[in-house]
PDB file of C-alpha atoms in Angstrom:
ATOM      1  CA  MET A   1      -0.085   0.182  -0.006  1.00 36.00           C
ATOM      2  CA  ALA A   2       1.872   3.185  -1.431  1.00 36.00           C
ATOM      3  CA  THR A   3       2.095   6.658   1.219  1.00 36.00           C
ATOM      4  CA  ALA A   4       1.567   9.829   0.721  1.00 35.00           C
ATOM      5  CA  THR A   5       3.425  12.484   2.511  1.00 33.00           C
ATOM      6  CA  ALA A   6       2.648  15.384   4.878  1.00 35.00           C
ATOM      7  CA  THR A   7       4.055  18.670   5.521  1.00 34.00           C
ATOM      8  CA  LEU A   8       7.396  18.766   7.943  1.00 38.00           C
ATOM      9  CA  PRO A   9       7.358  21.526  10.269  1.00 40.00           C
ATOM     10  CA  THR A  10       9.415  24.675   8.908  1.00 37.00           C
ATOM     11  CA  GLU A  11      13.153  24.995   9.265  1.00 40.00           C
ATOM     12  CA  GLU A  12      14.496  26.355  12.268  1.00 42.00           C
ATOM     13  CA  THR A  13      16.974  26.294  14.588  1.00 44.00           C
ATOM     14  CA  ALA A  14      17.039  24.169  17.636  1.00 47.00           C
ATOM     15  CA  PRO A  15      16.472  25.797  21.037  1.00 52.00           C
ATOM     16  CA  ALA A  16      19.631  27.638  22.281  1.00 55.00           C
ATOM     17  CA  ASP A  17      21.804  26.483  25.039  1.00 51.00           C
ATOM     18  CA  THR A  18      21.063  28.553  27.864  1.00 57.00           C
ATOM     19  CA  GLY A  19      20.889  26.684  31.702  1.00 67.00           C
ATOM     20  CA  LEU A  20      22.225  23.816  30.738  1.00 67.00           C
ATOM     21  CA  ARG A  21      22.194  21.078  33.607  1.00 83.00           C
ATOM     22  CA  ARG A  22      23.115  17.769  32.173  1.00 87.00           C
ATOM     23  CA  ALA A  23      24.230  16.278  28.135  1.00 88.00           C
ATOM     24  CA  ILE A  24      24.675  13.383  27.327  1.00 89.00           C
ATOM     25  CA  ARG A  25      25.892  12.119  24.012  1.00 91.00           C
ATOM     26  CA  VAL A  26      25.718   8.320  22.656  1.00 89.00           C
ATOM     27  CA  ASP A  27      26.840   7.649  18.886  1.00 90.00           C
ATOM     28  CA  ILE A  28      25.495   4.526  17.082  1.00 88.00           C
ATOM     29  CA  ALA A  29      26.822   1.821  14.538  1.00 89.00           C
ATOM     30  CA  PRO A  30      23.646   1.691  12.476  1.00 87.00           C
ATOM     31  CA  GLN A  31      22.271  -1.296  14.483  1.00 89.00           C
ATOM     32  CA  LEU A  32      18.525  -1.605  15.530  1.00 90.00           C
ATOM     33  CA  HIS A  33      19.615  -3.274  18.162  1.00 91.00           C
ATOM     34  CA  LEU A  34      21.404  -0.889  19.024  1.00 90.00           C
ATOM     35  CA  VAL A  35      17.970   1.284  19.762  1.00 91.00           C
ATOM     36  CA  ALA A  36      17.480  -0.071  22.799  1.00 91.00           C
ATOM     37  CA  PRO A  37      20.463   1.308  24.881  1.00 89.00           C
ATOM     38  CA  LEU A  38      20.588   4.659  24.033  1.00 88.00           C
ATOM     39  CA  ARG A  39      17.046   3.909  24.953  1.00 90.00           C
ATOM     40  CA  HIS A  40      17.518   3.002  27.991  1.00 88.00           C
ATOM     41  CA  ALA A  41      19.838   6.043  29.257  1.00 88.00           C
ATOM     42  CA  VAL A  42      17.751   8.445  27.982  1.00 88.00           C
ATOM     43  CA  VAL A  43      15.369   7.418  30.202  1.00 88.00           C
ATOM     44  CA  ALA A  44      17.236   8.468  33.079  1.00 83.00           C
ATOM     45  CA  LEU A  45      16.647  11.760  32.799  1.00 87.00           C
ATOM     46  CA  ARG A  46      15.003  10.211  35.561  1.00 88.00           C
ATOM     47  CA  LEU A  47      18.041  10.444  37.447  1.00 88.00           C
ATOM     48  CA  TRP A  48      18.815  13.563  36.541  1.00 86.00           C
ATOM     49  CA  GLY A  49      14.987  14.900  38.184  1.00 86.00           C
ATOM     50  CA  VAL A  50      13.305  14.963  35.365  1.00 87.00           C
ATOM     51  CA  PRO A  51      11.426  12.096  35.957  1.00 91.00           C
ATOM     52  CA  GLU A  52       7.772  13.705  33.958  1.00 92.00           C
ATOM     53  CA  VAL A  53       9.791  13.777  30.180  1.00 93.00           C
ATOM     54  CA  ALA A  54      11.760  10.934  30.622  1.00 93.00           C
ATOM     55  CA  ASP A  55       9.153   7.858  29.264  1.00 93.00           C
ATOM     56  CA  ASP A  56       8.133  10.479  26.699  1.00 94.00           C
ATOM     57  CA  MET A  57      11.676  11.118  25.652  1.00 94.00           C
ATOM     58  CA  GLY A  58      12.948   7.740  25.844  1.00 94.00           C
ATOM     59  CA  LEU A  59      10.069   7.299  23.182  1.00 93.00           C
ATOM     60  CA  THR A  60      11.159   9.856  20.965  1.00 95.00           C
ATOM     61  CA  ALA A  61      14.942   9.348  20.635  1.00 95.00           C
ATOM     62  CA  THR A  62      13.347   4.797  19.671  1.00 93.00           C
ATOM     63  CA  GLU A  63      12.029   7.058  16.737  1.00 92.00           C
ATOM     64  CA  LEU A  64      14.368   9.352  15.827  1.00 94.00           C
ATOM     65  CA  VAL A  65      16.824   6.937  16.236  1.00 93.00           C
ATOM     66  CA  VAL A  66      14.912   3.792  14.214  1.00 91.00           C
ATOM     67  CA  ASN A  67      14.291   6.874  11.208  1.00 89.00           C
ATOM     68  CA  ALA A  68      18.338   8.447  11.059  1.00 91.00           C
ATOM     69  CA  ILE A  69      19.575   4.277  11.066  1.00 90.00           C
ATOM     70  CA  ARG A  70      16.198   3.729   8.577  1.00 85.00           C
ATOM     71  CA  HIS A  71      17.076   5.834   6.642  1.00 82.00           C
ATOM     72  CA  GLY A  72      20.679   7.365   6.425  1.00 77.00           C
ATOM     73  CA  ASP A  73      23.998   6.229   5.340  1.00 72.00           C
ATOM     74  CA  PRO A  74      26.119   3.640   6.699  1.00 71.00           C
ATOM     75  CA  GLY A  75      27.818   6.733   8.850  1.00 77.00           C
ATOM     76  CA  GLY A  76      26.040   6.331  11.574  1.00 84.00           C
ATOM     77  CA  VAL A  77      24.049   8.007  13.866  1.00 91.00           C
ATOM     78  CA  THR A  78      24.621  11.061  17.171  1.00 92.00           C
ATOM     79  CA  ALA A  79      21.917  11.417  19.888  1.00 93.00           C
ATOM     80  CA  ILE A  80      22.404  13.921  21.998  1.00 94.00           C
ATOM     81  CA  LEU A  81      20.117  15.172  24.833  1.00 93.00           C
ATOM     82  CA  THR A  82      20.797  18.671  26.655  1.00 92.00           C
ATOM     83  CA  VAL A  83      18.628  18.958  30.133  1.00 92.00           C
ATOM     84  CA  ARG A  84      17.898  22.803  31.050  1.00 88.00           C
ATOM     85  CA  ASP A  85      16.462  25.334  33.048  1.00 86.00           C
ATOM     86  CA  SER A  86      13.376  24.973  31.165  1.00 90.00           C
ATOM     87  CA  ASP A  87      13.244  22.125  28.361  1.00 92.00           C
ATOM     88  CA  ALA A  88      14.928  19.036  27.506  1.00 94.00           C
ATOM     89  CA  VAL A  89      15.606  18.499  24.122  1.00 95.00           C
ATOM     90  CA  LEU A  90      17.388  15.845  22.149  1.00 95.00           C
ATOM     91  CA  ASN A  91      19.637  16.254  18.538  1.00 96.00           C
ATOM     92  CA  VAL A  92      19.687  13.366  16.323  1.00 94.00           C
ATOM     93  CA  GLU A  93      22.341  13.513  13.985  1.00 93.00           C
ATOM     94  CA  ASP A  94      22.756  11.095  11.049  1.00 91.00           C
ATOM     95  CA  ASP A  95      24.664  10.797   7.416  1.00 88.00           C
ATOM     96  CA  ASN A  96      21.207  11.544   5.022  1.00 83.00           C
ATOM     97  CA  SER A  97      21.128  15.419   4.414  1.00 81.00           C
ATOM     98  CA  GLY A  98      17.637  15.192   3.042  1.00 79.00           C
ATOM     99  CA  ARG A  99      14.721  16.370   4.553  1.00 82.00           C
ATOM    100  CA  PRO A 100      12.434  14.474   7.100  1.00 79.00           C
ATOM    101  CA  ALA A 101       8.779  13.507   6.211  1.00 67.00           C
ATOM    102  CA  VAL A 102       5.451  12.914   8.014  1.00 69.00           C
ATOM    103  CA  LEU A 103       4.176  10.283   6.182  1.00 62.00           C
ATOM    104  CA  GLN A 104       0.252  10.215   6.235  1.00 69.00           C
ATOM    105  CA  THR A 105      -0.359   6.135   7.027  1.00 61.00           C
ATOM    106  CA  THR A 106      -4.053   3.854   7.074  1.00 60.00           C
ATOM    107  CA  GLU A 107      -4.671   1.822   9.284  1.00 64.00           C
ATOM    108  CA  ASP A 108      -3.229  -1.364   8.028  1.00 63.00           C
ATOM    109  CA  ASP A 109      -0.104  -0.410   8.040  1.00 52.00           C
ATOM    110  CA  GLU A 110       2.770  -1.520   9.664  1.00 61.00           C
ATOM    111  CA  GLY A 111       5.254   1.700  10.059  1.00 58.00           C
ATOM    112  CA  GLY A 112       5.672   4.666   8.391  1.00 56.00           C
ATOM    113  CA  ARG A 113       4.634   6.464  12.158  1.00 64.00           C
ATOM    114  CA  GLY A 114       7.175   7.582  13.948  1.00 75.00           C
ATOM    115  CA  LEU A 115       7.376  11.391  12.694  1.00 83.00           C
ATOM    116  CA  ILE A 116       3.909  11.456  13.542  1.00 85.00           C
ATOM    117  CA  LEU A 117       5.118  10.183  17.684  1.00 88.00           C
ATOM    118  CA  VAL A 118       7.540  12.790  17.403  1.00 92.00           C
ATOM    119  CA  GLN A 119       4.578  14.741  16.416  1.00 91.00           C
ATOM    120  CA  ALA A 120       2.423  14.095  18.799  1.00 92.00           C
ATOM    121  CA  LEU A 121       5.003  14.043  22.153  1.00 94.00           C
ATOM    122  CA  ALA A 122       7.486  16.657  21.545  1.00 95.00           C
ATOM    123  CA  ASP A 123       6.388  20.707  22.200  1.00 95.00           C
ATOM    124  CA  ARG A 124       8.124  21.680  20.025  1.00 95.00           C
ATOM    125  CA  TRP A 125      10.063  19.422  17.052  1.00 93.00           C
ATOM    126  CA  GLY A 126      12.246  20.366  13.557  1.00 93.00           C
ATOM    127  CA  TYR A 127      15.405  19.597  11.885  1.00 91.00           C
ATOM    128  CA  ARG A 128      18.041  21.814  10.248  1.00 91.00           C
ATOM    129  CA  PRO A 129      20.696  20.291   7.640  1.00 90.00           C
ATOM    130  CA  GLY A 130      24.339  18.997   8.920  1.00 84.00           C
ATOM    131  CA  THR A 131      27.218  20.014   6.885  1.00 83.00           C
ATOM    132  CA  CYS A 132      29.263  16.947   4.718  1.00 83.00           C
ATOM    133  CA  GLY A 133      25.389  15.765   4.268  1.00 82.00           C
ATOM    134  CA  ARG A 134      24.233  15.800   7.449  1.00 86.00           C
ATOM    135  CA  LYS A 135      21.108  16.847   9.097  1.00 90.00           C
ATOM    136  CA  THR A 136      20.016  17.256  12.753  1.00 93.00           C
ATOM    137  CA  VAL A 137      16.987  16.491  13.979  1.00 94.00           C
ATOM    138  CA  TRP A 138      15.143  17.813  16.700  1.00 95.00           C
ATOM    139  CA  ALA A 139      12.712  17.097  19.578  1.00 96.00           C
ATOM    140  CA  SER A 140      11.584  19.349  22.243  1.00 96.00           C
ATOM    141  CA  LEU A 141      10.451  18.461  25.918  1.00 95.00           C
ATOM    142  CA  THR A 142       8.968  21.421  27.811  1.00 94.00           C
ATOM    143  CA  LEU A 143       9.824  20.847  31.222  1.00 93.00           C
ATOM    144  CA  PRO A 144       7.562  20.782  34.220  1.00 87.00           C
ATOM    145  CA  GLY A 145       7.316  24.205  35.338  1.00 79.00           C
ATOM    146  CA  ALA A 146       9.078  25.979  33.266  1.00 71.00           C
ATOM    147  CA  ARG A 147       6.735  27.792  30.381  1.00 61.00           C
ATOM    148  CA  PRO A 148       6.731  27.080  26.899  1.00 53.00           C
ATOM    149  CA  GLU A 149       7.783  30.452  25.820  1.00 55.00           C
ATOM    150  CA  ASP A 150      10.188  29.958  28.158  1.00 51.00           C
ATOM    151  CA  ALA A 151      12.029  27.035  26.093  1.00 48.00           C
ATOM    152  CA  SER A 152      13.532  28.916  23.041  1.00 47.00           C
TER     153      SER A 152
END
C-alpha cells in the first residue's frame, strides 16, 4: 500500500543551550539492536531530576534514532540529549541530508508513524541541515514548571 508524505514543520533553529544542567552524547553504529540501550540511557532522565519527561523522551529518542538508522547512510548516528532549566532537547544527527517526511498512514500500515509520534509528544521539533551531507532532527519537551515560551 502506498503512503504519501505530509508537510514537515518549517526548518528552524533548535533551542539554544542556555541554563544547561546536564548533557549526554551517544554515538551509535547503524544497527537497530543498539536502539534499546540508547532508550534506556535517555529514560535515565528520571535520575537527572526530570522524571516527568523521561518516558516521552525515551519514545521520542527511539523513533528518531530508528528513522536515522533506517533512512540514513551507514556512517552512524549521534544522539545528544541536553537538559536545561526550561526543557529537555534531543538532537539526532545522521548521514542523510534529505529532509525528513511525516507520512500519512492508514490503519493497515505496519510502520511509518515515527514522526507522527514525535510530533504528538514534543512541544517543538524540527530539522536542520548539517555539514558534509549530514542533518539533525531535534525534539524539545518543556519541563514541568517552565512556561513553553521559556523553552526557546
